[in-house]
PDB file of C-alpha atoms in Angstrom:
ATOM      1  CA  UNK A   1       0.000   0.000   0.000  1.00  0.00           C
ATOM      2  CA  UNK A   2       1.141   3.138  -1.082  1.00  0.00           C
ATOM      3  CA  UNK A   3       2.498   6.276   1.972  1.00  0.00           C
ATOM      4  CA  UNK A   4      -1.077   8.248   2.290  1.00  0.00           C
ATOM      5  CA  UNK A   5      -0.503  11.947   1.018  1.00  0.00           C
ATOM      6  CA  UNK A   6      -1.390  14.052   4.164  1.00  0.00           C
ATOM      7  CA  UNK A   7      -1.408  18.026   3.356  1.00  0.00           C
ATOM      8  CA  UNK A   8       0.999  19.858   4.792  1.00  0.00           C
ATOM      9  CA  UNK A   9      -1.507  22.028   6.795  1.00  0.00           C
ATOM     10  CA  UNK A  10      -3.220  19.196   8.064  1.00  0.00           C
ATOM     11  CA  UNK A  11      -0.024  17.601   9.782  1.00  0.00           C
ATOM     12  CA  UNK A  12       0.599  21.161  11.169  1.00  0.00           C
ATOM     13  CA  UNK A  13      -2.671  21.589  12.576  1.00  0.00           C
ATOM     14  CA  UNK A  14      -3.031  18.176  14.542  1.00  0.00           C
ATOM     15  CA  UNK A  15       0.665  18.005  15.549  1.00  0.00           C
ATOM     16  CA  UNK A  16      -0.390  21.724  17.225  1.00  0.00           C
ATOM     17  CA  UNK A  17      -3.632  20.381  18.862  1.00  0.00           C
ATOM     18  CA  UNK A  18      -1.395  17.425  20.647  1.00  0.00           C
ATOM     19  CA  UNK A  19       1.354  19.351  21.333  1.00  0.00           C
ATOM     20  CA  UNK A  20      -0.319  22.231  23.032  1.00  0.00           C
ATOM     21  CA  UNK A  21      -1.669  19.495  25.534  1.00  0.00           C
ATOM     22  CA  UNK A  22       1.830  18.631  26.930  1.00  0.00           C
ATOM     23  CA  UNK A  23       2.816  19.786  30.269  1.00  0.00           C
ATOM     24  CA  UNK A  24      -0.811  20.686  31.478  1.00  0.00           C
ATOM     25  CA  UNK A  25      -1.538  19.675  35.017  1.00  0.00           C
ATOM     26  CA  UNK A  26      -5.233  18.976  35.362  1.00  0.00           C
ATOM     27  CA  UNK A  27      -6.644  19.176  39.091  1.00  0.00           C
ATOM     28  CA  UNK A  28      -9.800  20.049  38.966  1.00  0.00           C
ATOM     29  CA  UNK A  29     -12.698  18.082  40.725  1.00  0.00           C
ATOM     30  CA  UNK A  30     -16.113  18.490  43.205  1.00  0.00           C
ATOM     31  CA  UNK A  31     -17.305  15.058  44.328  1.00  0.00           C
ATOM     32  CA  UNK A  32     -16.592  11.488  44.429  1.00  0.00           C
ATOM     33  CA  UNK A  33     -17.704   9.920  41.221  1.00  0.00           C
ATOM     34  CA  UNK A  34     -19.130   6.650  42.865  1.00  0.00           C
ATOM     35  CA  UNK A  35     -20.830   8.242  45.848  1.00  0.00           C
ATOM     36  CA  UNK A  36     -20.975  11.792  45.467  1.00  0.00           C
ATOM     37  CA  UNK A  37     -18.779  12.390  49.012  1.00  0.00           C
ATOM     38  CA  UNK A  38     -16.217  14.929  49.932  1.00  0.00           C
ATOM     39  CA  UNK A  39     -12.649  14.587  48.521  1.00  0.00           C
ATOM     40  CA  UNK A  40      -9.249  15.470  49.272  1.00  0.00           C
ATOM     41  CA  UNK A  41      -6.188  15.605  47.763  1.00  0.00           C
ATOM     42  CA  UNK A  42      -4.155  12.195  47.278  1.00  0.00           C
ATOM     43  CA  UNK A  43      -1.279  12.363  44.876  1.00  0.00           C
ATOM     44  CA  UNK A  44      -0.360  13.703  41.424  1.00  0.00           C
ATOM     45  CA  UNK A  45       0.288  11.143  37.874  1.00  0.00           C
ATOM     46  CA  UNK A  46       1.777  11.659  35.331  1.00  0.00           C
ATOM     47  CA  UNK A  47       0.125  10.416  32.327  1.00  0.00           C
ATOM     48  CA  UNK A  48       1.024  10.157  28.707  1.00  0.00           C
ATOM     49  CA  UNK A  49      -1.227  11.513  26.246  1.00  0.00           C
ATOM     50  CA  UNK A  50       0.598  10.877  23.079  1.00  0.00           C
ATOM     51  CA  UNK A  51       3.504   9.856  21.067  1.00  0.00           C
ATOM     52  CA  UNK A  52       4.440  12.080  18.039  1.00  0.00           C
ATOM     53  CA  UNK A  53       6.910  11.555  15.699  1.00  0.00           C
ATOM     54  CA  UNK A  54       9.267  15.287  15.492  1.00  0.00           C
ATOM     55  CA  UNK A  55      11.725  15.710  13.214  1.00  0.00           C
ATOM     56  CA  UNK A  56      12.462  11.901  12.579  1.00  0.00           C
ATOM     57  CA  UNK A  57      12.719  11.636  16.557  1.00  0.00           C
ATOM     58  CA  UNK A  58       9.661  10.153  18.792  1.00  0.00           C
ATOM     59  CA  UNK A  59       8.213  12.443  21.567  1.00  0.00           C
ATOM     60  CA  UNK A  60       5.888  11.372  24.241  1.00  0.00           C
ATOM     61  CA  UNK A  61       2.932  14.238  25.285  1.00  0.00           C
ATOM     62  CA  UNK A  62       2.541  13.984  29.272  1.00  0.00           C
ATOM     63  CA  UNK A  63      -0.349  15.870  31.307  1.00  0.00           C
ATOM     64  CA  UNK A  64       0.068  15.317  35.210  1.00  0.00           C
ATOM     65  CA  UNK A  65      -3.567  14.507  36.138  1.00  0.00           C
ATOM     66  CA  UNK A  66      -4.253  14.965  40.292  1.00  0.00           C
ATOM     67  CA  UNK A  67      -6.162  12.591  42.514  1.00  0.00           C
ATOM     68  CA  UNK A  68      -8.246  12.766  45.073  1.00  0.00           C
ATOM     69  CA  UNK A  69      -9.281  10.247  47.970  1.00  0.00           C
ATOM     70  CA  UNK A  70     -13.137   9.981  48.739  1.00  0.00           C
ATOM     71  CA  UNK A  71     -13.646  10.421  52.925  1.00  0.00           C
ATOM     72  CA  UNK A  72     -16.657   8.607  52.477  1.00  0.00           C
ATOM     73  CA  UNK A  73     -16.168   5.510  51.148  1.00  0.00           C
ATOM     74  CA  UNK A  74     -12.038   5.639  50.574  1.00  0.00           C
ATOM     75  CA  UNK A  75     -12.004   5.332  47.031  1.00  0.00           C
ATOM     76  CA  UNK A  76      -9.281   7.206  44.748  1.00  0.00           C
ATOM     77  CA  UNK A  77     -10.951   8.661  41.738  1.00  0.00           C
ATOM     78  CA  UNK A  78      -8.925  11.150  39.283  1.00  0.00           C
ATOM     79  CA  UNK A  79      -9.241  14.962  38.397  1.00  0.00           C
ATOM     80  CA  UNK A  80     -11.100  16.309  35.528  1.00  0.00           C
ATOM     81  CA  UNK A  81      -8.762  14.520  32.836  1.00  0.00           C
ATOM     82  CA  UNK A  82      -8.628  14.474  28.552  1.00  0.00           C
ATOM     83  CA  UNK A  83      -8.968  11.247  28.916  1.00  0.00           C
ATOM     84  CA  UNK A  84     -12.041   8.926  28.118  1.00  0.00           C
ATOM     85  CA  UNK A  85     -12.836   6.416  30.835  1.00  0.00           C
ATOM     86  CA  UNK A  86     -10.543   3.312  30.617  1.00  0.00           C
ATOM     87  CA  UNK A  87      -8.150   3.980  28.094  1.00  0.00           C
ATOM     88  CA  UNK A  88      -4.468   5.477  27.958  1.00  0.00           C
ATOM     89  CA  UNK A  89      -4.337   7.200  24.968  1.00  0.00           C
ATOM     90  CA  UNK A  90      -5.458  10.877  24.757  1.00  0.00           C
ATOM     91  CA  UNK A  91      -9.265  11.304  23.796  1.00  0.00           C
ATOM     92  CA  UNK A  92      -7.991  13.716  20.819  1.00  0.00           C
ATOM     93  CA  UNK A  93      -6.056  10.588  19.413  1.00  0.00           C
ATOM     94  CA  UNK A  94      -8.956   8.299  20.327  1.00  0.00           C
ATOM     95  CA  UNK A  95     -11.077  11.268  18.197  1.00  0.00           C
ATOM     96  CA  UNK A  96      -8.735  10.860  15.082  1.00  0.00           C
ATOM     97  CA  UNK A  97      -8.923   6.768  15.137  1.00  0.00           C
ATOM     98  CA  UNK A  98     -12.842   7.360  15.264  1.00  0.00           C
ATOM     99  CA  UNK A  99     -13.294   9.961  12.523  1.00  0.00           C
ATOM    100  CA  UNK A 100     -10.736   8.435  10.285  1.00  0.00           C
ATOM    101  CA  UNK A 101     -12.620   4.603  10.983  1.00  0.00           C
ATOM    102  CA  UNK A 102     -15.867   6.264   9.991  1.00  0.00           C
ATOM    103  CA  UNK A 103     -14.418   6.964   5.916  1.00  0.00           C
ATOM    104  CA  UNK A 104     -11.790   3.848   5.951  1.00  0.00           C
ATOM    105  CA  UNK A 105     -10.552   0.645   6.595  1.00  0.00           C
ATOM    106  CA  UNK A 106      -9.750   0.818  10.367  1.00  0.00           C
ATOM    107  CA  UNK A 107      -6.180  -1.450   9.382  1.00  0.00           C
ATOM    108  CA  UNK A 108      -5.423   2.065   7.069  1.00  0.00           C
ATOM    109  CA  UNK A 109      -6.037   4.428  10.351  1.00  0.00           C
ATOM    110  CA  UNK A 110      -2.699   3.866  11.733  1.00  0.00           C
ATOM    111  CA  UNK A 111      -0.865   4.577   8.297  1.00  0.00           C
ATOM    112  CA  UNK A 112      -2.590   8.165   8.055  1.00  0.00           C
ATOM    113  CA  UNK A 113      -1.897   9.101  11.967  1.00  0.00           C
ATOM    114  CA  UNK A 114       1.809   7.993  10.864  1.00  0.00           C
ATOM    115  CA  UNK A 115       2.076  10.783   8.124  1.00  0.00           C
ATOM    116  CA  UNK A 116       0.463  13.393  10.651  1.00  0.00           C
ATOM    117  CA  UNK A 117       3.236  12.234  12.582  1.00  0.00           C
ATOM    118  CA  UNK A 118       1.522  10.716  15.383  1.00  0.00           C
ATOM    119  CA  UNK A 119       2.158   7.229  16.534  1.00  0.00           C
ATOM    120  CA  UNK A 120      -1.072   4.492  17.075  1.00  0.00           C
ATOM    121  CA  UNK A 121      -0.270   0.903  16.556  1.00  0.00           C
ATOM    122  CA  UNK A 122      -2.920  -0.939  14.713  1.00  0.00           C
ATOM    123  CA  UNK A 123      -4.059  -3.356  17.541  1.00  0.00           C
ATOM    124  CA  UNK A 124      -4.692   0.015  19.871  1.00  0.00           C
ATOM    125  CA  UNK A 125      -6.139   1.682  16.983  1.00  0.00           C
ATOM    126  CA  UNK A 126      -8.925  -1.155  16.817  1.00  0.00           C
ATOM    127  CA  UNK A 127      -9.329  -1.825  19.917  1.00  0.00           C
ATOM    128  CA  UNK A 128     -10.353   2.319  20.818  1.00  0.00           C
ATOM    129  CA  UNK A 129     -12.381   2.255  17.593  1.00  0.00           C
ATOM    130  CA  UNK A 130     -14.874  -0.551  19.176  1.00  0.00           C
ATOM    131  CA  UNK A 131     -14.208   1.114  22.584  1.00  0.00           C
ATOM    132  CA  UNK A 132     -17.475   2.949  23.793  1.00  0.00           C
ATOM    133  CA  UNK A 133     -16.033   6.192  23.524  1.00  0.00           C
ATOM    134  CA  UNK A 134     -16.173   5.516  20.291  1.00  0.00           C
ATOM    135  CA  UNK A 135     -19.804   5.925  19.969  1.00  0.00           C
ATOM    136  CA  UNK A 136     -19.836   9.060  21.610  1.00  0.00           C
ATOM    137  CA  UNK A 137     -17.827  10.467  18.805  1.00  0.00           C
ATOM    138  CA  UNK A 138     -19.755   8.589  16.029  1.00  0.00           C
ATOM    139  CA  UNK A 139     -23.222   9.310  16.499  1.00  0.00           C
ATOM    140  CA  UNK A 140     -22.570  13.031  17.585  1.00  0.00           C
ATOM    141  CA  UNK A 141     -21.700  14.739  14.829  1.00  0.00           C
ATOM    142  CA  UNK A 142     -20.982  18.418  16.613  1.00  0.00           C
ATOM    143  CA  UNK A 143     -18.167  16.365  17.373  1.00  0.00           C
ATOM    144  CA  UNK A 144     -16.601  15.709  13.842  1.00  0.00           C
ATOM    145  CA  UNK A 145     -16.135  18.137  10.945  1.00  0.00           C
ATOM    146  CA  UNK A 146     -18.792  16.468   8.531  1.00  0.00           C
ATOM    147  CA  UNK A 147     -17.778  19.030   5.822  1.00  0.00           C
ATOM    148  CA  UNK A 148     -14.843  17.285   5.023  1.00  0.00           C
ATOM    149  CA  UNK A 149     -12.332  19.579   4.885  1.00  0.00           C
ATOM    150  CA  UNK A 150      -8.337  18.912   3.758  1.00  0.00           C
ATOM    151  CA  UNK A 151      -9.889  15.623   2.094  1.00  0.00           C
ATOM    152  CA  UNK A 152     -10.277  14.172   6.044  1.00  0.00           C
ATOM    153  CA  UNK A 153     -12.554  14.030   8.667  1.00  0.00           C
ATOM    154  CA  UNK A 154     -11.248  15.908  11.588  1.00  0.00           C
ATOM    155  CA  UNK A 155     -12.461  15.773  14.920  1.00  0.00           C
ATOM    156  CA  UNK A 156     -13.664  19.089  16.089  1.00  0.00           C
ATOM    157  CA  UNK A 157     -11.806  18.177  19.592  1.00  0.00           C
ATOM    158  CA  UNK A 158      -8.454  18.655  17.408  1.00  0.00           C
ATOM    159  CA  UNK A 159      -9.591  21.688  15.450  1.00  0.00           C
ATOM    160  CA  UNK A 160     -10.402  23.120  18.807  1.00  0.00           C
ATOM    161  CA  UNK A 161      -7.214  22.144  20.532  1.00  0.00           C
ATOM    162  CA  UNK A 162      -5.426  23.462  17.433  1.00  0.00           C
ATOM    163  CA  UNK A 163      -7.471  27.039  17.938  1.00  0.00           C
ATOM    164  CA  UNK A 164      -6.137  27.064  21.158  1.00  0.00           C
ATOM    165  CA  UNK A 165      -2.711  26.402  19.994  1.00  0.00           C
ATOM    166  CA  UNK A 166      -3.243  29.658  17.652  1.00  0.00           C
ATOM    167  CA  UNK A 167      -3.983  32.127  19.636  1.00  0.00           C
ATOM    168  CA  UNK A 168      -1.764  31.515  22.721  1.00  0.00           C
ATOM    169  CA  UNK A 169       1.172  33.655  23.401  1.00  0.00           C
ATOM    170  CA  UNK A 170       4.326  32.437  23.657  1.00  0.00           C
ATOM    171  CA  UNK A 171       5.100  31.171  26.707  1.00  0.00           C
ATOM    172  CA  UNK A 172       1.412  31.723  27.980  1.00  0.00           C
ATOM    173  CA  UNK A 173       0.061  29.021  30.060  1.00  0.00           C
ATOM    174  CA  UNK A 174      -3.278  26.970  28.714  1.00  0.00           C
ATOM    175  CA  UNK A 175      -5.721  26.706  31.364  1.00  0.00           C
ATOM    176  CA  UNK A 176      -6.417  22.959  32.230  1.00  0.00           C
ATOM    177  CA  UNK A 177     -10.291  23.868  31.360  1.00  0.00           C
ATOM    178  CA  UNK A 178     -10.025  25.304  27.989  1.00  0.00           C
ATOM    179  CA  UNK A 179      -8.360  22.020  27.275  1.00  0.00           C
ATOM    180  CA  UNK A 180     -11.134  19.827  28.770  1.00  0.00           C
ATOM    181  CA  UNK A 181     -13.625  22.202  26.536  1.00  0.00           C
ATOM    182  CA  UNK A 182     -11.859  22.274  23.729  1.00  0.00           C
ATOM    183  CA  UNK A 183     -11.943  18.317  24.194  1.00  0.00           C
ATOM    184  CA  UNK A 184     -15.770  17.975  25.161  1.00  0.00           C
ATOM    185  CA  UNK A 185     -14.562  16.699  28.729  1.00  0.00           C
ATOM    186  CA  UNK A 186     -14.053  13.127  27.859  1.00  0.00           C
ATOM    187  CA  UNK A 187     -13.684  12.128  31.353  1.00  0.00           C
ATOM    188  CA  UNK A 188     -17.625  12.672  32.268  1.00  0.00           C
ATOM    189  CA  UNK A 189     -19.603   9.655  32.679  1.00  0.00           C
ATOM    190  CA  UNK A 190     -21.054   8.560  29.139  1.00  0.00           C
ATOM    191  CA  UNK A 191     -24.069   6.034  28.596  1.00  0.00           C
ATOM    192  CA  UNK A 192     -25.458   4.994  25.408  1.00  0.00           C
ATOM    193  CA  UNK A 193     -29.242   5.708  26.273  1.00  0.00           C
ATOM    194  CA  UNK A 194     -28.568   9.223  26.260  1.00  0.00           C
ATOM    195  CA  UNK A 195     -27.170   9.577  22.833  1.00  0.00           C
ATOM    196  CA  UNK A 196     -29.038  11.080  20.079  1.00  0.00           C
ATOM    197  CA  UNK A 197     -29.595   9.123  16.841  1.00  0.00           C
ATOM    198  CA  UNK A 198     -26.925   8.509  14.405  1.00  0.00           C
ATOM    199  CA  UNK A 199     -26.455  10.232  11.764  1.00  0.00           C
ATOM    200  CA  UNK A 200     -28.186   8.560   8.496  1.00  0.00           C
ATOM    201  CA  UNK A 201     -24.518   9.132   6.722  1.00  0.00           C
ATOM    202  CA  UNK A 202     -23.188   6.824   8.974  1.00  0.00           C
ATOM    203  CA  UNK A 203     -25.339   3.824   9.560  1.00  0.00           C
ATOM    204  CA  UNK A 204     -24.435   1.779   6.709  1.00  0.00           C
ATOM    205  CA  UNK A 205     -20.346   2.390   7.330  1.00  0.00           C
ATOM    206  CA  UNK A 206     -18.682  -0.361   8.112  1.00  0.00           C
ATOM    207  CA  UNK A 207     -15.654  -0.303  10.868  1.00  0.00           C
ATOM    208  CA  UNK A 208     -13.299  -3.232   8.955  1.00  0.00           C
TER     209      UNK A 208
END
């Protein structure tokens, strides 16, 4: 299979929507997530969010994510994160895997990230595309750019990221929750019930 031809632009603007996500320390958080108690501060992790590929060299995007302890029933729950629930992989990857499953073979996916310079192996590439998350992106389409532009479908979490990455200063700090609302905070609680119906251009689309 030929190298996909990825514009120019389009590397630039997704490598600046990861890259502005590196370094941020995320701590913010109200209740317990399983029973709603008081929390206090535990411990900080660091996280990786991503692993780009930079002038022929691989980088690894971090975010330091804090956690909290639950007095009430002594459970450890994390911050407000850009992270969908059980996975390891930054939601704006998890975002590109999804949009770029919904017009192609999901075994092609990883080939296109690779020419954005972003690195997804093809059995964590799969396995986020059938991942729940996954739906949320699908079957809300405020979430992708449906009008197809650069010849892709790009997330709107990564053309929002990207925005950000714009219009900051240099050396100006991004505040942890533009980042989570650039990203649609992935971390919240999703279920399926909720979702509104698909859109009709996407029923028929199969994943592999």
């Amino acid at each position: 299979m030929k190298p996909p031809k990825i514009l120019p632009i389009v590397a630039a603007i997704v490598q600046s929507a990861i890259s502005i996500v590196d370094g941020v320390t995320f701590t913010g958080h109200s209740v317990c997530p399983a029973c709603g108690g008081p929390l206090a501060g535990y411990d900080t992790k660091r996280k990786q969010y991503a692993h780009l590929l930079i002038n022929n060299e691989q980088r690894t995007m971090y975010v330091s994510v804090k956690r909290f302890y639950c007095k009430s029933c002594d459970k450890l729950c994390y911050a407000d994160e850009p992270f969908y629930p059980n996975t390891r992989m930054g939601s704006a990857i998890i975002d590109l895997c999804v949009a770029f499953s919904m017009t192609m073979s999901v075994n092609r996916v990883p080939a296109y990230l690779a020419a954005m310079g972003i690195i997804v192996d093809r059995s964590s590439c799969r396995l986020y595309v059938q991942h729940i998350c996954s739906c949320h992106v699908r079957i809300n389409s405020r979430y992708l750019d449906i009008d197809n532009k650069y010849g892709i479908h790009l997330p709107l979490s990564v053309l929002s990221l990207s925005t950000l990455a714009y219009r900051r200063d240099i050396g100006e700090h991004i505040d942890e929750s533009k980042v989570l609302e650039a990203c649609s905070f992935p971390s919240a609680p999703r279920k399926a019930k909720n979702f509104p119906l698909p859109q009709k251009r996407w029923i028929n689309r199969e994943l592999f």
